[in-house]
Amino acid sequence: MRDASVDKLLCNHMLEHVIDDDAVIQAIQRVLRPGGRVLIGVPLVFTPQTRLLLRLRRLIRPRARRLQLESVAAGQLAPELIGKQSHIRFYSLHALCALLERHGFRVLHAEGIGFAVRGPLVSLLRRNPLLLNLGTLLGRFIPAMGDGVLVLAERL
């Protein structure tokens, strides 16, 4: 695509699969016109509830095998996962916004998708639609707690 030739772009659930997310964001920045907008969606792994569960796990089972999530920072590449699984990056809302801002974008809006719960809580939510709807609303109004996030950003 030509430089500054696009008004709007969608990048949905792709960044967590690429080795060089900086190159992807640079390419988006290059083809967007000034004032152009991009909507980026990623799954959120580093939610407050996940961090809390990891800390509790460490307290309860201090000698347990370290989980993959405990050895990688939000937004950073996990090179040991290349070729082993499709997600090789794990984002937090803060890490995604920082990536965009580093490349000349202004974040306009962020909205959580769903509500991130893991393990036995999933079956509890599936049996209780009221809790499921409450969790979805919570993810929407507190994007960092969502199962995923959509971020709308504008090229400066």
Short mmCIF file of C-alpha atoms in Angstrom, two decimals:
data_model
loop_
_atom_site.label_atom_id
_atom_site.label_comp_id
_atom_site.label_asym_id
_atom_site.label_seq_id
_atom_site.Cartn_x
_atom_site.Cartn_y
_atom_site.Cartn_z
CA MET A 1 0.00 0.00 0.00
CA ARG A 2 1.10 3.55 -0.65
CA ASP A 3 2.16 5.79 2.22
CA ALA A 4 -0.65 7.82 3.83
CA SER A 5 -3.26 6.26 1.56
CA VAL A 6 -5.73 4.77 4.06
CA ASP A 7 -8.30 6.40 6.36
CA LYS A 8 -9.22 3.37 8.49
CA LEU A 9 -7.64 0.01 9.31
CA LEU A 10 -8.69 -3.04 11.28
CA CYS A 11 -6.12 -5.29 12.94
CA ASN A 12 -8.06 -7.90 14.90
CA HIS A 13 -6.42 -10.72 16.87
CA MET A 14 -3.23 -10.68 14.85
CA LEU A 15 -0.55 -8.94 16.93
CA GLU A 16 -0.30 -11.81 19.42
CA HIS A 17 0.82 -14.06 16.53
CA VAL A 18 3.68 -11.97 15.08
CA ILE A 19 7.34 -11.92 15.99
CA ASP A 20 7.83 -8.18 15.36
CA ASP A 21 4.78 -6.22 16.51
CA ASP A 22 6.77 -2.97 16.20
CA ALA A 23 7.11 -3.60 12.44
CA VAL A 24 3.36 -4.20 12.13
CA ILE A 25 2.49 -0.98 13.96
CA GLN A 26 5.09 0.93 11.89
CA ALA A 27 3.46 -0.40 8.70
CA ILE A 28 0.01 0.65 9.93
CA GLN A 29 1.37 4.09 10.83
CA ARG A 30 2.99 4.38 7.40
CA VAL A 31 -0.15 3.64 5.35
CA LEU A 32 -2.60 5.63 7.50
CA ARG A 33 -3.19 9.24 6.65
CA PRO A 34 -2.63 11.77 9.45
CA GLY A 35 -5.83 11.60 11.50
CA GLY A 36 -6.49 8.10 10.18
CA ARG A 37 -7.75 5.54 12.65
CA VAL A 38 -6.93 1.95 13.46
CA LEU A 39 -9.01 -0.48 15.51
CA ILE A 40 -6.84 -3.14 17.12
CA GLY A 41 -8.14 -6.17 18.97
CA VAL A 42 -6.05 -8.54 21.07
CA PRO A 43 -6.82 -11.11 23.72
CA LEU A 44 -5.82 -9.91 27.17
CA VAL A 45 -3.81 -12.33 29.23
CA PHE A 46 -2.30 -9.99 31.82
CA THR A 47 -5.58 -8.97 33.45
CA PRO A 48 -5.74 -7.99 37.15
CA GLN A 49 -7.52 -11.27 37.89
CA THR A 50 -4.83 -13.35 36.13
CA ARG A 51 -2.05 -11.56 38.01
CA LEU A 52 -3.87 -12.18 41.30
CA LEU A 53 -4.35 -15.88 40.51
CA LEU A 54 -0.66 -16.25 39.61
CA ARG A 55 0.36 -14.65 42.91
CA LEU A 56 -2.03 -16.88 44.86
CA ARG A 57 -0.67 -19.92 43.05
CA ARG A 58 2.87 -18.95 44.08
CA LEU A 59 1.76 -18.56 47.72
CA ILE A 60 -0.13 -21.85 47.81
CA ARG A 61 2.35 -23.91 45.78
CA PRO A 62 5.76 -22.16 46.00
CA ARG A 63 7.59 -25.14 44.49
CA ALA A 64 5.19 -25.65 41.60
CA ARG A 65 6.54 -25.55 38.05
CA ARG A 66 6.62 -21.98 36.76
CA LEU A 67 3.97 -21.22 34.18
CA GLN A 68 4.81 -19.64 30.82
CA LEU A 69 2.98 -16.46 31.84
CA GLU A 70 5.26 -16.00 34.82
CA SER A 71 8.35 -15.74 32.66
CA VAL A 72 7.28 -13.18 30.05
CA ALA A 73 6.36 -9.50 30.42
CA ALA A 74 3.20 -8.07 28.90
CA GLY A 75 3.68 -7.32 25.21
CA GLN A 76 7.10 -8.96 24.99
CA LEU A 77 7.89 -11.81 22.63
CA ALA A 78 8.09 -15.28 24.19
CA PRO A 79 10.71 -16.80 21.83
CA GLU A 80 10.42 -20.24 23.40
CA LEU A 81 6.81 -20.42 22.11
CA ILE A 82 7.63 -19.82 18.43
CA GLY A 83 6.60 -22.94 16.54
CA LYS A 84 4.97 -24.46 19.64
CA GLN A 85 1.78 -22.44 19.86
CA SER A 86 0.09 -19.71 17.87
CA HIS A 87 0.15 -16.96 20.52
CA ILE A 88 3.72 -15.82 21.04
CA ARG A 89 2.92 -12.49 22.72
CA PHE A 90 0.69 -11.79 25.69
CA TYR A 91 -0.74 -8.29 26.10
CA SER A 92 -2.10 -6.13 28.84
CA LEU A 93 -4.16 -3.06 27.98
CA HIS A 94 -1.28 -0.85 29.18
CA ALA A 95 1.29 -2.67 26.98
CA LEU A 96 -0.89 -2.34 23.85
CA CYS A 97 -1.54 1.38 24.43
CA ALA A 98 2.17 2.00 25.08
CA LEU A 99 3.06 0.23 21.81
CA LEU A 100 0.66 2.46 19.86
CA GLU A 101 1.80 5.66 21.55
CA ARG A 102 5.45 4.80 20.92
CA HIS A 103 4.67 4.76 17.18
CA GLY A 104 2.85 8.08 16.96
CA PHE A 105 -0.73 7.13 17.79
CA ARG A 106 -3.15 8.65 20.27
CA VAL A 107 -5.47 6.15 21.94
CA LEU A 108 -9.04 7.40 21.64
CA HIS A 109 -11.01 4.57 23.22
CA ALA A 110 -10.56 1.11 24.72
CA GLU A 111 -13.32 -1.37 25.34
CA GLY A 112 -13.09 -4.78 26.94
CA ILE A 113 -14.63 -7.82 25.28
CA GLY A 114 -16.13 -10.33 27.67
CA PHE A 115 -14.70 -10.93 31.10
CA ALA A 116 -11.51 -12.89 31.71
CA VAL A 117 -12.01 -15.86 34.00
CA ARG A 118 -10.08 -19.08 34.05
CA GLY A 119 -10.45 -22.54 35.52
CA PRO A 120 -13.49 -23.61 37.57
CA LEU A 121 -15.05 -20.14 37.46
CA VAL A 122 -15.83 -20.64 33.77
CA SER A 123 -18.33 -23.44 34.45
CA LEU A 124 -19.94 -21.38 37.24
CA LEU A 125 -20.47 -18.46 34.86
CA ARG A 126 -21.90 -20.69 32.13
CA ARG A 127 -24.52 -21.97 34.57
CA ASN A 128 -25.44 -18.49 35.77
CA PRO A 129 -26.42 -16.06 32.98
CA LEU A 130 -26.75 -13.16 35.44
CA LEU A 131 -23.10 -13.52 36.51
CA LEU A 132 -22.05 -13.91 32.88
CA ASN A 133 -23.84 -10.68 31.90
CA LEU A 134 -22.38 -8.88 34.91
CA GLY A 135 -18.89 -10.06 33.95
CA THR A 136 -19.41 -8.89 30.36
CA LEU A 137 -20.48 -5.44 31.58
CA LEU A 138 -17.49 -5.28 33.91
CA GLY A 139 -15.15 -6.11 31.02
CA ARG A 140 -16.77 -3.43 28.90
CA PHE A 141 -16.49 -0.64 31.47
CA ILE A 142 -13.11 -1.71 32.88
CA PRO A 143 -11.31 -2.72 29.67
CA ALA A 144 -8.22 -4.05 31.47
CA MET A 145 -10.40 -6.80 32.97
CA GLY A 146 -11.81 -8.00 29.65
CA ASP A 147 -11.03 -11.32 28.03
CA GLY A 148 -9.92 -9.23 25.08
CA VAL A 149 -9.78 -5.57 24.21
CA LEU A 150 -10.52 -3.33 21.25
CA VAL A 151 -8.43 -0.17 21.09
CA LEU A 152 -9.26 2.69 18.73
CA ALA A 153 -6.25 4.89 17.98
CA GLU A 154 -5.59 7.85 15.72
CA ARG A 155 -2.42 8.57 13.80
CA LEU A 156 -0.97 11.90 14.86
#
